[in-house]
Coordinates of C-alpha atoms in Angstrom, one line a residue:
M1 CA 0.2 0.0 0.0
P2 CA 1.2 3.6 -0.7
T3 CA 2.5 5.7 2.3
W4 CA 1.0 8.8 0.5
T5 CA -2.5 9.8 0.3
G6 CA -4.4 11.5 -2.6
K7 CA -4.6 10.9 -6.5
N8 CA -3.1 14.3 -7.7
V9 CA 0.1 12.9 -9.6
A10 CA 2.7 14.9 -11.4
V11 CA 4.8 12.9 -14.0
L12 CA 7.9 14.5 -14.4
Y13 CA 9.4 14.2 -17.8
G14 CA 11.4 16.0 -20.6
G15 CA 14.0 18.5 -18.7
P16 CA 17.2 19.7 -20.1
S17 CA 19.3 16.5 -20.3
T18 CA 20.7 14.7 -23.4
E19 CA 18.1 12.2 -23.2
R20 CA 15.1 14.6 -23.3
E21 CA 13.4 13.0 -26.3
V22 CA 13.5 9.6 -24.5
S23 CA 12.1 11.0 -21.5
L24 CA 9.1 12.7 -23.2
R25 CA 8.3 9.4 -24.6
T26 CA 8.6 7.6 -21.2
G27 CA 6.5 10.2 -19.5
K28 CA 3.7 10.3 -22.1
A29 CA 3.3 6.6 -21.7
C30 CA 3.3 6.3 -18.2
A31 CA 1.1 9.4 -17.9
D32 CA -1.7 7.5 -20.2
A33 CA -1.3 4.5 -18.1
L34 CA -1.9 6.1 -14.9
V35 CA -5.0 7.8 -16.2
A36 CA -6.2 4.6 -17.3
K37 CA -6.0 3.4 -13.5
G38 CA -8.1 6.3 -12.6
Y39 CA -5.5 8.9 -11.3
D40 CA -5.6 12.7 -11.9
V41 CA -2.3 13.1 -13.7
A42 CA -0.5 16.5 -14.8
L43 CA 2.4 16.1 -17.3
V44 CA 5.0 18.5 -16.2
D45 CA 8.0 19.4 -18.6
V46 CA 10.7 20.0 -16.0
D47 CA 12.6 23.3 -15.9
R48 CA 13.9 25.7 -13.2
E49 CA 10.1 26.7 -12.3
L50 CA 9.1 23.5 -11.2
P51 CA 8.9 24.2 -7.3
A52 CA 6.1 26.9 -8.2
R53 CA 4.3 24.5 -10.8
L54 CA 4.2 21.5 -8.2
R55 CA 2.9 23.8 -5.3
E56 CA 0.4 25.6 -7.8
R57 CA -1.1 22.2 -8.7
K58 CA -1.0 20.8 -5.0
I59 CA 0.6 17.7 -6.1
D60 CA 0.5 14.8 -3.9
V61 CA 3.1 12.4 -5.3
V62 CA 5.4 12.5 -8.2
F63 CA 6.2 9.9 -10.8
N64 CA 9.4 10.6 -12.0
A65 CA 9.8 9.8 -15.7
L66 CA 13.2 11.9 -16.2
H67 CA 16.3 10.4 -17.7
G68 CA 19.8 11.6 -17.7
R69 CA 21.4 14.4 -15.7
W70 CA 19.6 16.6 -13.1
G71 CA 16.5 14.2 -13.3
E72 CA 18.1 10.9 -12.5
D73 CA 21.4 12.2 -10.7
G74 CA 19.9 13.3 -7.5
C75 CA 19.3 16.6 -8.1
V76 CA 15.5 16.6 -8.6
Q77 CA 15.3 13.8 -5.8
G78 CA 16.9 16.4 -3.5
L79 CA 14.5 19.1 -4.5
L80 CA 11.3 16.8 -3.8
E81 CA 12.8 15.8 -0.5
A82 CA 13.1 19.5 0.6
M83 CA 9.3 20.0 -0.5
G84 CA 8.1 17.0 1.2
I85 CA 6.6 15.5 -1.9
P86 CA 6.9 11.5 -2.0
Y87 CA 8.6 10.2 -5.5
T88 CA 9.2 7.3 -7.3
G89 CA 12.6 5.8 -7.8
S90 CA 15.8 5.8 -5.9
G91 CA 17.0 8.8 -3.5
V92 CA 19.6 11.2 -3.5
L93 CA 22.6 9.0 -2.8
A94 CA 21.5 6.1 -4.7
S95 CA 20.6 8.2 -7.8
A96 CA 24.0 9.8 -7.7
L97 CA 26.0 6.8 -7.3
G98 CA 24.0 5.2 -10.1
M99 CA 24.4 8.0 -12.6
E100 CA 28.3 8.3 -12.1
K101 CA 30.0 5.3 -13.6
T102 CA 33.4 5.8 -12.2
V103 CA 31.8 5.7 -8.4
S104 CA 29.3 2.9 -9.5
K105 CA 32.0 0.5 -10.9
A106 CA 34.1 1.2 -7.7
M107 CA 30.9 0.3 -5.7
F108 CA 30.2 -2.8 -7.5
R109 CA 33.5 -4.3 -7.2
S110 CA 33.4 -3.7 -3.3
L111 CA 30.1 -5.7 -3.5
G112 CA 31.8 -8.8 -5.1
L113 CA 30.4 -8.0 -8.5
S114 CA 32.4 -8.9 -12.0
V115 CA 33.4 -5.8 -13.5
I116 CA 35.4 -5.3 -16.9
D117 CA 38.9 -4.1 -16.7
Y118 CA 38.8 -0.2 -17.3
R119 CA 40.7 3.0 -17.5
V120 CA 39.5 6.5 -16.3
F121 CA 40.9 9.5 -18.3
P122 CA 40.1 13.1 -17.4
A123 CA 38.3 14.8 -20.4
S124 CA 41.2 17.0 -20.8
R125 CA 43.4 14.0 -22.0
A126 CA 40.7 12.5 -24.5
G127 CA 42.2 13.7 -27.6
S128 CA 45.8 12.2 -26.6
I129 CA 44.8 8.7 -25.6
K130 CA 46.5 6.1 -27.3
A131 CA 46.2 2.0 -27.4
S132 CA 49.4 2.1 -25.4
D133 CA 47.7 3.6 -22.6
L134 CA 45.5 0.8 -22.3
P135 CA 46.6 -2.6 -20.4
F136 CA 44.1 -4.5 -22.5
G137 CA 44.5 -3.0 -25.7
I138 CA 42.2 -2.8 -28.7
P139 CA 39.1 -3.4 -29.1
C140 CA 37.6 -1.5 -26.3
V141 CA 34.5 0.4 -25.6
V142 CA 34.8 4.3 -24.8
K143 CA 32.1 5.9 -22.8
P144 CA 31.4 9.2 -20.8
S145 CA 31.2 8.7 -17.1
G146 CA 28.2 11.0 -16.4
E147 CA 25.7 9.8 -19.2
G148 CA 23.1 7.2 -19.7
S149 CA 21.1 5.7 -22.8
S150 CA 24.7 4.9 -24.4
V151 CA 25.0 8.5 -25.4
G152 CA 28.6 9.0 -26.4
V153 CA 29.5 5.5 -26.3
H154 CA 31.8 3.9 -29.1
L155 CA 33.1 0.4 -30.0
V156 CA 36.8 0.9 -31.0
K157 CA 38.5 -1.8 -33.3
D158 CA 40.8 0.3 -35.0
P159 CA 43.8 2.0 -32.8
T160 CA 43.8 4.9 -35.1
K161 CA 40.3 5.7 -34.1
L162 CA 40.5 5.8 -30.4
A163 CA 41.6 9.3 -29.9
A164 CA 38.4 10.7 -31.9
A165 CA 36.0 8.3 -29.9
C166 CA 37.6 9.3 -26.8
A167 CA 37.1 13.2 -27.8
D168 CA 33.8 12.8 -28.7
A169 CA 32.9 10.9 -25.2
A170 CA 34.6 14.2 -23.6
T171 CA 32.1 16.5 -25.0
F172 CA 29.6 14.8 -22.7
K173 CA 29.3 14.9 -18.8
G174 CA 31.9 13.3 -16.7
D175 CA 35.4 11.8 -17.1
V176 CA 36.2 9.2 -20.2
I177 CA 36.0 5.6 -19.6
V178 CA 37.7 3.1 -21.6
E179 CA 36.7 -0.7 -21.0
R180 CA 38.1 -4.0 -22.3
Y181 CA 35.8 -5.3 -24.8
V182 CA 34.0 -8.7 -23.9
K183 CA 32.4 -10.5 -26.1
G184 CA 29.2 -12.2 -24.7
T185 CA 25.3 -11.8 -24.7
E186 CA 23.8 -8.6 -23.7
V187 CA 21.5 -9.3 -20.8
N188 CA 19.3 -6.7 -18.8
V189 CA 17.6 -7.5 -15.5
A190 CA 14.5 -5.7 -14.2
V191 CA 14.6 -5.2 -10.3
L192 CA 11.4 -4.0 -8.3
E193 CA 11.7 -3.0 -4.9
G194 CA 14.8 -5.1 -4.4
K195 CA 13.6 -8.7 -6.5
A196 CA 14.6 -9.3 -9.7
L197 CA 11.5 -9.6 -12.0
G198 CA 13.4 -11.4 -14.8
A199 CA 16.1 -11.0 -17.5
I200 CA 16.0 -10.1 -21.0
E201 CA 18.5 -10.8 -23.9
I202 CA 19.3 -8.3 -26.4
E203 CA 20.3 -9.0 -30.0
P204 CA 21.1 -5.8 -31.6
A205 CA 21.0 -5.2 -35.4
N206 CA 24.1 -3.0 -35.1
E207 CA 27.5 -4.4 -33.4
F208 CA 26.4 -3.3 -29.9
Y209 CA 23.4 -1.7 -28.3
D210 CA 23.9 1.8 -29.0
Y211 CA 21.5 4.7 -28.8
A212 CA 19.8 4.2 -32.2
A213 CA 19.6 0.4 -31.4
K214 CA 17.8 1.3 -28.1
Y215 CA 15.3 3.7 -29.3
T216 CA 14.6 2.9 -32.9
A217 CA 11.8 0.3 -33.2
G218 CA 12.6 -2.8 -35.5
T219 CA 16.4 -2.3 -35.1
T220 CA 16.9 -4.7 -32.2
K221 CA 15.3 -8.2 -31.3
Y222 CA 14.5 -9.2 -27.7
H223 CA 14.3 -12.4 -26.1
Y224 CA 12.6 -13.2 -23.0
P225 CA 13.3 -15.1 -21.2
A226 CA 17.1 -14.7 -22.3
R227 CA 18.3 -17.6 -24.2
I228 CA 21.3 -18.5 -21.8
P229 CA 21.7 -21.5 -19.4
E230 CA 19.3 -21.2 -16.5
A231 CA 22.3 -21.3 -14.0
H232 CA 23.5 -18.1 -15.7
V233 CA 20.3 -16.5 -15.7
K234 CA 20.3 -17.3 -11.8
R235 CA 23.6 -15.7 -11.5
V236 CA 22.9 -12.6 -13.4
M237 CA 19.7 -12.1 -11.5
E238 CA 21.3 -12.6 -8.0
A239 CA 23.8 -9.9 -9.2
A240 CA 21.2 -7.4 -10.3
E241 CA 19.6 -7.8 -6.8
I242 CA 23.0 -7.3 -5.1
A243 CA 23.7 -4.0 -7.3
H244 CA 20.3 -2.6 -6.6
R245 CA 20.3 -3.1 -2.9
G246 CA 24.2 -2.3 -2.3
L247 CA 23.8 1.1 -4.0
G248 CA 20.6 1.5 -1.9
C249 CA 18.2 1.8 -4.9
A250 CA 14.3 1.9 -4.7
G251 CA 11.4 1.4 -6.9
V252 CA 12.1 0.0 -10.4
T253 CA 15.7 -0.3 -11.6
R254 CA 17.3 -2.0 -14.8
V255 CA 20.6 -3.6 -14.5
D256 CA 22.8 -3.9 -17.6
F257 CA 25.3 -7.1 -17.9
I258 CA 27.4 -8.7 -20.4
V259 CA 27.2 -12.5 -19.8
A260 CA 30.4 -14.3 -20.9
G261 CA 30.3 -17.7 -22.2
D262 CA 31.3 -19.0 -18.9
G263 CA 28.4 -17.7 -17.5
T264 CA 30.3 -14.5 -15.6
P265 CA 27.7 -11.9 -15.3
Y266 CA 29.9 -8.7 -16.1
I267 CA 28.1 -5.5 -14.7
L268 CA 28.1 -2.5 -17.1
E269 CA 25.6 -0.1 -15.1
I270 CA 22.6 0.3 -13.2
N271 CA 19.9 2.5 -14.3
T272 CA 17.9 4.0 -11.6
L273 CA 15.1 5.9 -14.0
P274 CA 15.0 3.0 -16.6
G275 CA 13.0 3.8 -19.8
M276 CA 9.5 3.3 -20.1
T277 CA 8.7 3.5 -23.8
A278 CA 7.2 1.1 -26.4
T279 CA 10.8 -0.3 -27.0
S280 CA 12.1 -0.1 -23.2
L281 CA 13.2 -3.3 -21.7
V282 CA 11.6 -3.0 -18.0
P283 CA 7.7 -3.3 -19.7
K284 CA 8.8 -6.0 -22.1
I285 CA 10.1 -8.0 -18.8
A286 CA 6.7 -7.0 -17.1
A287 CA 4.8 -8.2 -20.0
G288 CA 6.6 -11.6 -20.1
L289 CA 5.4 -12.1 -16.6
G290 CA 1.7 -11.3 -17.4
I291 CA 2.1 -7.8 -15.7
P292 CA 0.3 -5.3 -18.4
F293 CA 1.9 -1.9 -18.4
P294 CA -1.0 0.3 -16.6
D295 CA -0.4 -2.4 -13.5
L296 CA 3.4 -2.1 -13.9
C297 CA 3.2 1.9 -13.7
E298 CA 0.7 1.7 -10.6
R299 CA 3.0 -0.8 -8.8
I300 CA 6.0 1.7 -9.4
L301 CA 3.5 4.7 -8.3
E302 CA 2.5 2.8 -5.0
S303 CA 6.3 2.6 -4.2
A304 CA 6.7 6.4 -4.1
A305 CA 8.1 7.7 -0.8
L306 CA 10.4 10.2 0.7
K307 CA 13.8 8.7 1.3
A308 CA 15.6 11.2 3.4

């Protein structure tokens, strides 16, 4: 049962991040689902006037459908805590930890999870990074430390293209992370209130699961349940629950892995506000369990709370 009263719900979406377009789609889908369940829903495109708009509308609870910086990194969460408005998803600290990959990777290792070898470089060094700077060499994966949705991510197979990939990643938030490339099965796990719901396998049409593959319908195949041995499914779901609890997450998260041939679940990242669009993975996993999308949104809403 929810800890808050009333049915006046604000769905926060849009905002100023690089993931704005995806958030607009997530927010619209979730708002429509909650209206179908009987809630009074206001769609709020987030800007600096957010506090005044929430007060004017006498909002009882917030469904956070933002993605990326400001909405997913603890900033909006801190604002809602200060205003005393319960909200969905993780609190300030867990959101910040999940968004910053250099910190979350260190946390994952401390929790005993398998983390792919990586190196971190300041953005100022990006244009001069060479293959000889990497103990694991090429191929590798380059990504910014402070973005989601595979924004600024590159798979580098040619050493001559490494510097350009790093320079592009450096245009986004955070340091530049370069990871050893691990060939395996891409598997994502949905976790709701600390319990893994299921594991879905991703078969991208492109060489890896980039931004286009994530958000362009028809470019990627999804397999639920994941087509890996049952023992490997159990390992990856257990690892997802450890990551969710270890970072202190709440509500629904999506934990992304590469599962190697021997079953090792290499954790890539945790998404504290996963996408809820037509192509998003959490709704696909829920549907595979027989949970309709409106029911999933209501379950997430009912978990809304103040975390501080």
